[in-house]
């Protein structure tokens, strides 16, 4: 007798649990849909943000590359100017005209063997 | 319930229809017209930038730049887009310093594209940019600069506007120096600005290689300066000076006159741009006697002290009369080279015979190109002995009847200087790629052994006598060093009347120094000097000055130490460090000794008379030395001692 009553009670408890589980399912589904939606929107935003960052870095790179190019050009200009300034022809004429220097005379240059 | 179901059905069909329409359109855009639309889109936001080749630089052996490239702007117009050609031509002509009419003609041309001016300066480019005019634009173009100006112009060569080497080293090594043409694609925004979303790796187009030459800028400068001074002094037409390292064949200097500035190559004629050291051949004259001397010594036909009778200046050979400048009787072999006797050398050639002589001429590299790495080299004219007439043996003996380039001659002397090896000359040491890697390197290359070391040493000692007192090359003597060399005064062929021109000569000197352990071989060749024609007077002093400067530059210790001048007192500041107030006076000739070197006896006496200078004469011929030297302080009551020779 006692065992038949216990079995009924268990069945009733299972039925109750099943009913409450049926009630929770749509709520969970809604929750997951919201999470999914937010996630998707987040991904889209992330993609857009990354894309904007790439474009922004593209501009930065472009500006830096132009600056590098300009500096290289300036460097080349300075090299040419330096070479012109130190050409033997110019140095000799400056030494002779402005400083009054002349070729060393016999014995003034001593090369150590 | 039934109505609701119908409405839902209609909505479903509607949405399905819409979905099908959108899907269909997507298929049309993405698949059917995808490629075409993608191209159209890319055209709007992608742009291809063409990168012109970036030429490598040229350097001398010490790293001094000889040629560098820079980007410059070239201005163009698209005439159909210009609304007011009058106003625009005025503005452009002001900026570019051109005639307004010329600019207007270009702006109104019926062409879609015209160049206004190529390779403008940065200042001009900036002004054009500020103008910001519709229909006017600028392209980047590389421009070549030669910072040393005319220094070694003919050897370096030049490039055209399209950055292609046209002459000299620029042409010879164009494939290495040029660099690659390339392009890169980048996105651009609505304003046309570049957006490098793909990074910068794609932007790198490898530039051309740098070329390091064997030239030494300082020695080159000395050679050019001394050559020019002599040419102006003796009113010559042209000249060449070459300095070579005898053991490697490296060319240290290669000077040409008239000079040529590659920065303005369009302003110079082809005549001026020619590298005469390799493109022109001359009859070498007496400098060629050394080749016969080497052959005769090597074959054991003559000994240093063998005597030859020089017929007192006149010798009948093969129906012709051969003359010497001065009459000589019996002379040892070494002496006939010292006084450069044509008759003596004719007799040496008779003993050697033409076939053996010809074999040595060829062994020394005459009649064939030296293989130097500059374009336009000629081989000179050398006939085979079967084609020689009877007199040709004699004329070849003193360097007439054949022609050689200055480079062939200097390399033949280098063979004597280095102990008997004929070297291949070269001007390029190495080509260095953009990453610093060596792409090409020239190493010393022995073409062949020409004479034994013993013969070379013996010949060197004989050639030293030429530059001592009494020798024709006395003026090539460098203080503190033994010089071995030979003078040459060759007649020039007359292409119009045939035979030789009455007055045209080629004066030359070739030699090496120090004679015992040579550091450099140099040749000086002066074409058609007017004031004096002798190699010993015109070319030998140029050799001396170049060698003196070059040896000092290379820090070669003299064998004989020159006397050290007394130390300056505290009251007398060092001469080199103070301005010399006498310089101007000396230039004006007020208290400076006038220059008599190179003048004939008659000219020297005339000049002395006109300047009221008392002179004492020693010897006969041409003035080779004067005391006090030209430019030194002169006292009116003093006597000028002139030593004459030749």
XYZ file of C-alpha atoms in Angstrom:
759
model
C 0.000 0.000 0.000
C 2.641 2.320 1.098
C 4.650 1.641 -2.046
C 1.647 2.421 -4.372
C 1.103 5.805 -2.640
C 4.826 6.656 -3.031
C 4.668 5.843 -6.734
C 1.706 8.188 -7.287
C 3.499 10.994 -5.490
C 6.575 10.559 -7.743
C 4.428 10.613 -10.881
C 2.697 13.794 -9.707
C 6.071 15.457 -9.016
C 7.393 14.496 -12.457
C 4.292 15.854 -14.148
C 4.655 19.155 -12.257
C 8.320 19.455 -13.232
C 7.483 18.697 -16.849
C 4.795 21.381 -16.876
C 7.151 24.013 -15.411
C 9.855 23.033 -17.955
C 7.325 23.582 -20.804
C 6.581 27.020 -19.389
C 10.436 28.041 -19.248
C 11.364 26.944 -22.834
C 10.056 30.026 -24.790
C 11.647 32.332 -22.201
C 15.047 30.691 -22.728
C 14.638 30.820 -26.496
C 13.979 34.564 -26.315
C 17.032 34.989 -24.152
C 19.258 33.126 -26.587
C 17.834 35.084 -29.535
C 18.642 38.348 -27.785
C 22.178 37.155 -26.992
C 22.629 36.044 -30.601
C 21.257 39.316 -31.924
C 23.451 41.413 -29.694
C 26.431 39.228 -30.599
C 25.753 39.625 -34.295
C 25.340 43.374 -33.968
C 28.568 43.436 -31.942
C 30.354 41.533 -34.673
C 29.044 43.927 -37.303
C 30.203 46.883 -35.219
C 33.563 45.237 -34.692
C 33.912 44.708 -38.430
C 32.980 48.315 -39.147
C 35.343 49.572 -36.450
C 38.197 47.434 -37.799
C 37.475 48.629 -41.303
C 37.565 52.254 -40.132
C 40.808 51.556 -38.308
C 42.328 50.044 -41.474
C 41.311 53.117 -43.470
C 42.637 55.407 -40.756
C 45.949 53.514 -40.650
C 46.000 53.659 -44.451
C 45.894 57.454 -44.216
C 48.576 57.468 -41.514
C 50.766 55.161 -43.614
C 50.244 57.286 -46.679
C 51.233 60.453 -44.804
C 54.267 58.757 -43.238
C 55.323 57.296 -46.555
C 55.105 60.743 -48.143
C 57.161 62.189 -45.297
C 59.762 59.443 -45.705
C 59.903 60.150 -49.424
C 60.305 63.875 -48.816
C 63.082 63.301 -46.277
C 64.887 60.933 -48.640
C 64.645 63.529 -51.374
C 65.964 66.192 -49.007
C 68.793 63.859 -48.015
C 69.722 63.381 -51.669
C 69.650 67.143 -52.210
C 71.977 67.657 -49.257
C 74.347 64.941 -50.506
C 74.566 66.678 -53.872
C 75.148 70.030 -52.197
C 77.851 68.569 -49.964
C 79.586 66.935 -52.926
C 79.473 70.228 -54.828
C 80.837 72.143 -51.845
C 83.703 69.705 -51.307
C 84.676 69.226 -54.954
C 88.464 69.535 -55.331
C 88.089 72.319 -57.863
C 86.068 74.503 -55.470
C 88.229 73.702 -52.448
C 91.411 74.563 -54.327
C 90.059 77.837 -55.639
C 88.799 78.801 -52.150
C 92.114 77.858 -50.553
C 94.058 79.889 -53.075
C 91.803 82.946 -53.401
C 90.218 83.364 -50.005
C 92.915 81.939 -47.749
C 95.935 82.662 -49.943
C 97.242 79.107 -49.530
C 99.722 77.616 -51.973
C 101.232 74.252 -52.817
C 103.761 73.177 -50.175
C 107.344 73.729 -51.156
C 110.138 71.205 -51.300
C 110.630 69.582 -47.907
C 107.480 71.003 -46.330
C 105.704 67.666 -46.679
C 107.504 64.858 -44.933
C 106.126 61.407 -45.655
C 107.159 58.933 -43.025
C 108.213 55.702 -44.712
C -9.368 32.509 -38.098
C -9.865 31.810 -41.823
C -9.296 35.546 -42.696
C -6.150 35.711 -40.599
C -4.806 32.643 -42.368
C -5.455 34.259 -45.806
C -3.671 37.478 -44.810
C -0.660 35.502 -43.609
C -0.603 33.616 -46.910
C -0.662 36.864 -48.909
C 2.157 38.300 -46.768
C 4.189 35.143 -47.264
C 3.770 35.292 -51.027
C 4.610 39.010 -51.013
C 7.782 38.496 -49.000
C 8.734 35.483 -51.065
C 8.255 37.574 -54.199
C 10.329 40.375 -52.784
C 13.010 37.897 -51.733
C 13.046 36.426 -55.238
C 13.339 39.896 -56.790
C 16.193 40.844 -54.435
C 17.883 37.464 -54.947
C 17.543 37.787 -58.714
C 19.020 41.281 -58.646
C 21.843 40.044 -56.425
C 22.600 37.248 -58.906
C 22.540 39.787 -61.744
C 24.911 42.198 -59.931
C 27.223 39.660 -58.297
C 27.412 36.891 -60.851
C 26.223 38.045 -64.255
C 27.706 41.568 -64.176
C 30.103 40.980 -61.274
C 33.411 41.305 -63.131
C 32.376 44.362 -65.084
C 30.994 46.172 -62.037
C 34.035 45.273 -59.981
C 36.272 46.829 -62.634
C 34.159 49.959 -62.697
C 34.330 50.201 -58.916
C 38.075 49.669 -58.824
C 38.542 52.348 -61.409
C 36.856 54.747 -59.035
C 38.722 53.911 -55.868
C 41.956 52.243 -56.999
C 44.782 54.057 -58.732
C 47.990 52.726 -60.260
C 51.115 54.765 -59.526
C 53.975 54.263 -62.029
C 57.401 54.322 -60.402
C 60.201 55.376 -62.748
C 63.539 53.604 -62.325
C 65.768 55.069 -59.646
C 69.366 55.107 -60.927
C 72.166 54.074 -58.632
C 74.962 56.497 -57.764
C 78.541 56.609 -59.031
C 81.387 56.993 -56.545
C 85.140 57.332 -56.836
C 87.529 54.995 -55.012
C 87.328 57.068 -51.817
C 83.536 57.237 -51.792
C 83.210 60.740 -53.245
C 79.960 60.927 -55.226
C 80.399 61.522 -58.952
C 76.775 61.062 -60.054
C 73.557 61.097 -58.046
C 69.894 61.008 -58.963
C 67.055 63.091 -57.638
C 63.410 63.344 -58.436
C 62.415 66.457 -60.286
C 59.170 67.708 -61.745
C 58.188 68.021 -65.379
C 55.313 70.356 -66.232
C 52.688 69.320 -68.766
C 49.439 70.731 -70.097
C 46.185 69.292 -71.399
C 45.329 72.129 -73.811
C 41.605 71.306 -74.190
C 41.055 71.858 -70.459
C 42.606 75.315 -70.376
C 39.988 78.064 -70.443
C 42.156 81.169 -70.724
C 45.431 80.366 -72.553
C 46.516 84.049 -72.566
C 46.355 84.448 -68.810
C 47.820 81.002 -68.208
C 50.749 81.505 -70.604
C 51.596 84.797 -68.844
C 51.602 83.095 -65.429
C 53.627 80.099 -66.590
C 56.164 82.153 -68.517
C 56.826 84.244 -65.399
C 57.403 81.162 -63.239
C 59.399 79.121 -65.757
C 61.285 82.059 -67.258
C 60.082 81.250 -70.761
C 58.708 83.437 -73.524
C 54.930 83.897 -73.148
C 54.405 83.330 -76.883
C 56.201 80.007 -76.708
C 54.068 78.874 -73.779
C 50.869 80.041 -75.472
C 51.756 78.113 -78.599
C 51.982 74.964 -76.485
C 48.770 75.713 -74.583
C 46.784 76.190 -77.786
C 48.237 73.148 -79.561
C 45.688 70.735 -80.955
C 47.048 67.835 -78.961
C 45.621 66.127 -75.895
C 48.975 66.409 -74.068
C 52.027 68.687 -74.342
C 55.140 69.137 -72.228
C 55.614 72.727 -71.101
C 59.039 72.111 -69.586
C 60.758 69.016 -68.300
C 62.831 68.761 -65.136
C 62.125 72.116 -63.557
C 63.672 73.236 -60.266
C 61.969 72.574 -56.903
C 61.254 76.306 -56.484
C 59.556 76.451 -59.879
C 57.606 73.269 -59.100
C 56.344 74.764 -55.844
C 55.084 77.875 -57.636
C 53.292 75.749 -60.232
C 51.655 73.769 -57.434
C 50.433 76.978 -55.786
C 48.995 78.053 -59.143
C 46.685 74.993 -58.944
C 45.491 75.565 -62.503
C 43.037 73.401 -64.379
C 44.734 71.578 -67.259
C 48.275 72.068 -65.911
C 49.970 69.233 -64.088
C 53.344 67.827 -63.109
C 54.998 64.435 -63.283
C 57.844 63.218 -61.127
C 60.871 62.396 -63.228
C 64.347 61.401 -62.114
C 67.131 63.880 -62.839
C 70.832 63.076 -62.865
C 73.283 65.385 -61.108
C 77.049 65.345 -61.497
C 78.196 67.251 -58.403
C 81.859 67.435 -59.489
C 80.873 69.240 -62.696
C 83.257 68.610 -65.544
C 85.528 66.316 -63.516
C 86.026 63.124 -65.575
C 83.022 64.125 -67.692
C 83.983 62.056 -70.713
C 84.649 58.975 -68.609
C 81.481 59.176 -66.511
C 79.286 59.991 -69.509
C 75.691 61.103 -69.069
C 72.073 59.959 -69.176
C 69.223 61.138 -71.361
C 65.946 62.549 -70.120
C 64.471 59.080 -69.932
C 67.156 58.080 -67.457
C 68.999 55.836 -69.903
C 72.803 55.962 -70.011
C 73.997 57.454 -73.281
C 77.771 57.591 -72.913
C 80.699 56.628 -70.696
C 80.298 54.506 -67.563
C 76.618 55.510 -67.463
C 76.158 53.645 -70.762
C 78.544 50.752 -70.117
C 76.933 49.762 -66.818
C 73.436 51.010 -67.624
C 71.867 47.603 -66.927
C 73.228 47.648 -63.376
C 72.726 51.347 -62.599
C 69.290 51.841 -64.176
C 67.014 50.144 -61.636
C 63.585 48.728 -62.364
C 60.474 50.440 -63.563
C 57.535 49.389 -61.450
C 54.077 50.308 -60.338
C 51.881 49.894 -57.324
C 48.157 50.087 -56.849
C 46.594 51.860 -53.900
C 43.115 52.950 -52.920
C 42.223 56.579 -53.176
C 39.477 58.484 -51.470
C 36.920 60.894 -52.873
C 39.499 63.704 -52.765
C 42.040 61.630 -54.699
C 44.237 61.093 -51.646
C 46.246 57.878 -51.415
C 45.061 55.393 -48.747
C 47.602 52.633 -48.200
C 45.259 49.995 -46.779
C 47.399 47.174 -48.204
C 50.512 48.299 -46.328
C 53.794 49.565 -47.775
C 55.490 46.314 -48.822
C 54.180 46.659 -52.348
C 55.649 50.170 -52.660
C 59.249 48.994 -52.688
C 60.633 48.951 -56.224
C 64.352 48.057 -56.108
C 66.592 50.963 -57.192
C 69.667 50.540 -59.399
C 73.080 49.474 -58.149
C 75.760 51.899 -57.036
C 78.968 51.780 -59.021
C 82.314 52.319 -57.298
C 84.982 53.441 -59.728
C 88.760 53.140 -59.561
C 89.121 56.886 -60.155
C 90.646 59.099 -57.501
C 88.948 62.490 -57.532
C 92.043 64.311 -56.259
C 94.409 62.811 -58.848
C 91.798 63.350 -61.547
C 91.531 67.011 -60.566
C 95.327 67.445 -60.688
C 95.512 65.741 -64.086
C 92.762 67.938 -65.552
C 94.181 71.131 -64.106
C 97.748 70.495 -65.284
C 96.609 69.309 -68.706
C 94.489 72.406 -69.230
C 97.290 74.730 -68.094
C 99.731 73.212 -70.579
C 97.232 73.237 -73.440
C 96.473 76.904 -72.860
C 100.153 77.762 -72.481
C 101.193 76.034 -75.708
C 97.958 76.862 -77.575
C 97.197 73.214 -78.328
C 94.026 71.782 -79.833
C 93.332 68.958 -77.398
C 94.970 66.660 -74.891
C 94.734 63.526 -72.808
C 96.254 62.544 -69.479
C 95.936 59.069 -67.978
C 97.170 57.786 -64.634
C 97.109 54.015 -64.050
C 98.092 51.749 -61.180
C 100.656 49.459 -62.926
C 100.173 46.243 -60.933
C 96.377 46.124 -61.141
C 95.454 48.106 -64.245
C 93.136 50.363 -62.213
C 92.663 53.739 -63.860
C 93.247 56.459 -61.251
C 92.653 59.404 -63.565
C 91.564 59.904 -67.125
C 91.523 63.543 -68.197
C 90.467 64.934 -71.542
C 90.699 68.424 -72.936
C 88.448 70.105 -74.095
C 86.534 69.302 -70.955
C 82.864 68.472 -70.816
C 80.251 69.018 -68.108
C 77.689 66.174 -68.128
C 75.196 68.392 -66.256
C 74.780 70.377 -69.484
C 75.512 67.724 -72.045
C 73.313 69.318 -74.698
C 75.540 72.395 -74.729
C 78.606 70.402 -75.745
C 79.408 69.010 -79.171
C 80.074 65.334 -79.803
C 83.705 66.361 -80.322
C 83.935 67.608 -76.725
C 82.125 64.600 -75.305
C 84.517 62.124 -76.910
C 86.762 60.150 -74.583
C 89.927 60.564 -76.657
C 91.921 58.230 -74.425
C 90.145 55.261 -76.001
C 88.303 56.544 -79.076
C 91.173 58.317 -80.838
C 94.356 56.773 -82.089
C 97.565 58.690 -82.781
C 100.899 57.819 -84.261
C 102.801 57.396 -81.006
C 106.178 58.709 -82.208
C 109.271 58.203 -80.061
C 107.353 56.827 -77.061
C 107.022 53.698 -79.214
C 110.808 53.232 -79.283
C 110.494 51.631 -75.856
C 108.510 48.759 -77.423
C 111.332 48.102 -79.886
C 113.901 48.434 -77.098
C 111.978 45.880 -74.987
C 111.745 43.452 -77.918
C 115.435 43.811 -78.812
C 116.560 43.329 -75.194
C 114.213 40.382 -74.629
C 115.387 38.646 -77.802
C 119.019 39.277 -76.875
C 119.586 41.171 -80.118
C 121.174 44.095 -78.279
C 122.797 44.695 -74.923
C 122.625 47.846 -72.812
C 126.126 48.916 -73.814
C 126.170 47.797 -77.478
C 127.390 50.626 -79.667
C 125.504 52.015 -82.647
C 126.747 54.573 -85.121
C 124.157 57.318 -85.510
C 125.540 58.615 -88.817
C 125.868 62.202 -87.556
C 122.148 62.847 -87.967
C 121.520 61.607 -91.562
C 120.994 58.012 -92.616
C 119.925 56.710 -95.984
C 117.587 53.756 -95.592
C 115.315 52.106 -98.217
C 115.719 55.050 -100.535
C 114.780 57.662 -97.904
C 116.831 59.878 -95.624
C 116.215 59.418 -91.904
C 117.081 62.407 -89.713
C 117.866 62.916 -86.047
C 117.099 66.200 -84.255
C 120.764 66.453 -83.195
C 123.708 64.762 -84.909
C 125.296 61.911 -82.969
C 128.221 59.583 -83.691
C 128.802 56.324 -81.800
C 126.327 55.831 -78.953
C 125.617 52.913 -76.632
C 122.111 51.418 -76.837
C 121.054 53.022 -73.558
C 122.142 56.421 -74.824
C 120.229 56.185 -78.127
C 117.052 55.814 -76.085
C 118.084 58.713 -73.856
C 118.623 61.063 -76.812
C 115.844 59.389 -78.831
C 117.867 58.772 -81.978
C 115.730 57.709 -84.947
C 118.802 56.439 -86.778
C 119.962 54.376 -83.808
C 116.555 52.736 -83.504
C 116.349 52.052 -87.234
C 119.552 50.070 -86.835
C 118.153 48.203 -83.825
C 115.041 47.319 -85.869
C 117.255 46.087 -88.713
C 118.922 43.705 -86.279
C 115.627 42.490 -84.792
C 113.861 41.972 -88.171
C 110.269 42.863 -88.851
C 108.556 39.571 -87.906
C 109.984 39.493 -84.401
C 109.362 43.211 -84.001
C 105.725 42.760 -85.071
C 105.264 39.878 -82.630
C 106.252 42.143 -79.740
C 104.106 45.025 -81.010
C 101.149 42.648 -80.817
C 102.247 41.217 -77.460
C 102.302 44.724 -76.004
C 98.653 45.047 -77.028
C 98.851 47.319 -80.074
C 96.397 46.717 -82.891
C 93.802 45.296 -80.489
C 91.513 46.819 -77.898
C 92.754 46.818 -74.302
C 89.350 45.629 -73.057
C 88.832 48.612 -70.788
C 85.258 48.868 -69.537
C 84.313 52.109 -71.280
C 82.426 52.266 -74.554
C 83.818 53.279 -77.922
C 87.315 51.826 -77.662
C 89.185 51.475 -80.968
C 92.060 49.146 -81.730
C 94.304 51.550 -83.623
C 95.896 50.825 -86.972
C 98.514 48.127 -87.271
C 99.459 46.486 -90.555
C 100.808 42.954 -90.693
C 104.521 42.706 -91.586
C 103.709 41.151 -94.986
C 102.180 44.492 -95.943
C 105.084 46.608 -94.721
C 107.122 48.398 -97.368
C 110.899 48.571 -96.995
C 110.784 51.909 -95.128
C 108.079 50.688 -92.714
C 110.584 48.818 -90.546
C 112.343 52.140 -89.869
C 109.156 54.203 -89.405
C 107.667 51.626 -87.026
C 110.945 51.752 -85.068
C 110.292 55.389 -84.171
C 106.530 55.081 -83.861
C 105.267 56.361 -87.207
C 103.226 54.396 -89.751
C 101.012 52.810 -87.105
C 98.512 54.261 -84.674
C 97.714 53.521 -81.053
C 95.271 54.850 -78.487
C 96.686 56.632 -75.427
C 95.262 53.789 -73.327
C 97.208 51.145 -75.287
C 100.393 53.149 -74.864
C 100.018 53.667 -71.121
C 99.249 49.957 -70.602
C 102.361 48.970 -72.591
C 104.439 51.110 -70.207
C 102.565 49.623 -67.247
C 103.784 46.203 -68.448
C 107.389 47.426 -68.222
C 106.709 49.000 -64.825
C 105.183 45.875 -63.259
C 107.847 43.445 -64.388
C 106.497 42.348 -67.753
C 102.753 41.669 -67.421
C 100.238 43.289 -69.743
C 97.216 44.115 -67.593
C 93.645 44.753 -68.660
C 92.747 48.315 -67.577
C 89.462 48.916 -65.808
C 87.513 51.795 -64.273
C 84.761 49.950 -62.367
C 85.742 48.353 -59.078
C 82.388 46.939 -58.032
C 78.652 47.274 -58.443
C 76.797 47.234 -55.129
C 73.119 46.289 -55.048
C 70.426 48.046 -52.965
C 70.896 45.622 -50.059
C 74.658 46.194 -50.020
C 75.484 42.983 -51.864
C 78.290 42.994 -54.458
C 76.763 42.173 -57.826
C 79.806 42.610 -60.005
C 83.461 43.087 -59.228
C 86.484 43.732 -61.409
C 89.675 42.033 -60.339
C 93.152 42.700 -61.775
C 93.456 40.642 -64.922
C 96.732 39.674 -66.553
C 96.312 39.551 -70.313
C 99.728 37.954 -70.871
C 103.381 38.131 -69.994
C 105.117 40.303 -72.549
C 108.745 40.425 -71.431
C 110.756 38.825 -68.640
C 111.220 40.571 -65.319
C 114.950 40.878 -66.051
C 114.278 42.754 -69.308
C 111.689 44.950 -67.607
C 114.137 45.893 -64.842
C 116.920 46.613 -67.345
C 114.610 48.707 -69.519
C 113.395 50.649 -66.458
C 116.954 51.613 -65.609
C 117.569 52.743 -69.222
C 114.328 54.755 -69.199
C 115.500 56.484 -66.031
C 118.373 57.996 -68.011
C 115.812 59.730 -70.246
C 114.668 61.897 -67.352
C 118.134 62.783 -66.099
C 120.177 65.786 -67.191
C 120.904 65.433 -70.907
C 117.864 63.226 -71.578
C 114.882 64.410 -73.632
C 112.552 63.913 -70.672
C 114.560 65.945 -68.179
C 111.562 68.133 -67.386
C 109.584 65.095 -66.189
C 111.931 64.653 -63.266
C 110.107 64.644 -59.924
C 112.032 65.901 -56.898
C 113.017 63.065 -54.596
C 111.927 60.287 -56.965
C 113.474 58.361 -59.853
C 111.318 58.658 -62.948
C 111.446 56.266 -65.901
C 109.806 57.421 -69.095
C 110.061 58.505 -72.681
C 109.153 61.589 -74.633
C 107.473 61.589 -78.016
C 107.035 64.199 -80.728
C 105.081 62.621 -83.556
C 104.204 64.108 -86.903
C 100.515 64.112 -87.785
C 99.182 62.695 -90.994
C 97.658 65.208 -93.406
C 94.339 63.702 -94.520
C 93.861 66.309 -97.283
C 97.207 66.346 -99.065
C 98.519 62.958 -97.939
C 101.811 62.393 -96.152
C 102.538 64.345 -92.984
C 101.410 67.885 -92.109
C 104.267 70.355 -92.024
C 103.586 71.857 -88.605
C 101.144 69.598 -86.798
C 102.656 67.505 -84.032
C 101.542 65.353 -81.148
C 103.729 65.927 -78.088
C 103.701 63.223 -75.444
C 105.385 61.771 -72.410
C 104.777 58.355 -70.833
C 106.495 57.151 -67.733
C 106.283 55.615 -64.297
C 107.374 56.616 -60.837
C 109.091 55.678 -58.536
C 111.109 53.780 -61.124
C 112.212 51.009 -58.719
C 108.825 50.213 -57.220
C 106.289 51.985 -59.423
C 103.094 53.301 -57.865
C 101.727 54.944 -60.958
C 102.143 55.054 -64.701
C 101.080 58.243 -66.439
C 100.716 59.420 -69.984
C 100.344 63.002 -71.151
C 99.500 63.670 -74.763
C 99.096 67.161 -76.209
C 97.590 67.405 -79.673
C 98.830 70.096 -82.062
C 100.628 72.494 -79.723
C 101.610 75.724 -81.453
C 104.070 77.539 -79.189
C 106.362 74.529 -78.844
C 105.955 71.031 -80.239
C 108.441 68.908 -78.275
C 107.114 66.273 -75.907
C 110.008 66.937 -73.537
C 108.962 70.590 -73.197
C 105.188 70.471 -73.600
C 104.133 67.138 -72.043
C 106.967 66.202 -69.649
C 106.311 69.072 -67.156
C 102.634 68.068 -67.030
C 103.710 64.534 -66.142
C 106.014 65.920 -63.444
C 103.300 68.052 -61.854
C 100.683 65.289 -61.939
C 103.136 62.712 -60.567
C 104.330 65.085 -57.844
C 100.795 65.788 -56.638
C 99.662 62.174 -56.965
C 102.634 60.785 -55.043
C 102.032 63.304 -52.274
C 98.345 62.368 -52.253
C 99.190 58.646 -52.101
C 101.717 59.381 -49.312
C 104.623 57.778 -51.164
C 107.867 58.560 -49.354
C 110.585 60.056 -51.563
C 113.787 58.052 -51.987
C 115.920 61.127 -51.623
C 114.715 63.333 -48.807
C 114.364 66.948 -49.827
C 116.084 69.472 -47.566
C 113.794 70.521 -44.750
C 113.294 74.281 -44.756
C 114.284 76.232 -41.665
C 111.566 76.503 -39.055
C 109.759 79.820 -39.251
C 110.528 82.237 -36.476
C 107.836 83.400 -34.066
C 107.775 86.755 -35.748
C 107.285 85.262 -39.185
C 103.954 83.469 -39.393
C 103.720 80.304 -41.477
C 103.555 81.173 -45.156
C 100.709 78.805 -45.899
C 98.482 80.196 -43.209
C 98.636 83.862 -44.033
C 97.201 85.793 -46.903
C 99.944 86.649 -49.278
C 99.816 90.310 -50.164
C 102.286 89.611 -52.981
C 99.909 87.277 -54.796
C 98.167 90.061 -56.625
C 101.413 91.819 -57.360
C 102.868 88.571 -58.652
C 99.810 88.012 -60.816
C 100.234 91.437 -62.295
C 103.863 90.623 -62.953
C 105.135 93.615 -60.973
C 107.622 91.675 -58.831
C 107.219 88.096 -60.047
C 109.726 86.324 -62.291
C 108.217 85.897 -65.772
C 107.807 82.415 -67.236
C 110.325 81.509 -69.970
C 110.001 77.709 -69.902
C 109.046 76.223 -73.259
C 110.235 79.178 -75.324
C 112.767 78.795 -78.094
C 116.091 80.641 -77.847
C 114.860 83.402 -80.151
C 111.520 83.782 -78.358
C 113.272 83.850 -74.972
C 115.631 86.607 -76.102
C 112.760 88.635 -77.558
C 110.754 88.286 -74.349
C 113.779 89.198 -72.203
C 114.369 92.284 -74.306
C 110.750 93.410 -74.142
C 110.647 92.916 -70.335
C 114.128 94.408 -69.896
C 115.323 91.300 -68.093
C 119.010 90.351 -68.061
C 119.401 86.686 -69.010
C 122.281 84.216 -69.034
C 121.860 81.321 -71.480
C 123.078 77.744 -70.956
C 122.789 75.250 -73.842
C 120.761 75.396 -77.020
C 117.228 74.641 -78.144
C 114.255 75.305 -75.855
C 114.160 76.631 -72.314
C 113.662 73.675 -69.978
C 114.620 75.337 -66.700
C 114.938 78.839 -65.317
C 116.430 80.253 -62.113
C 114.659 81.917 -60.313
C 111.569 79.876 -61.184
C 108.538 81.532 -62.754
C 106.393 83.354 -60.200
C 109.209 83.693 -57.632
C 110.161 87.150 -56.344
C 112.144 89.080 -58.937
C 114.704 91.815 -58.417
C 115.243 94.153 -61.306
C 119.016 94.052 -60.963
C 119.034 90.224 -60.921
C 120.048 87.888 -63.777
C 117.742 85.181 -65.029
C 119.567 81.940 -65.853
C 117.923 79.974 -68.666
C 118.892 76.322 -69.347
C 118.089 75.250 -72.897
C 117.785 71.790 -74.412
C 116.266 69.979 -77.394
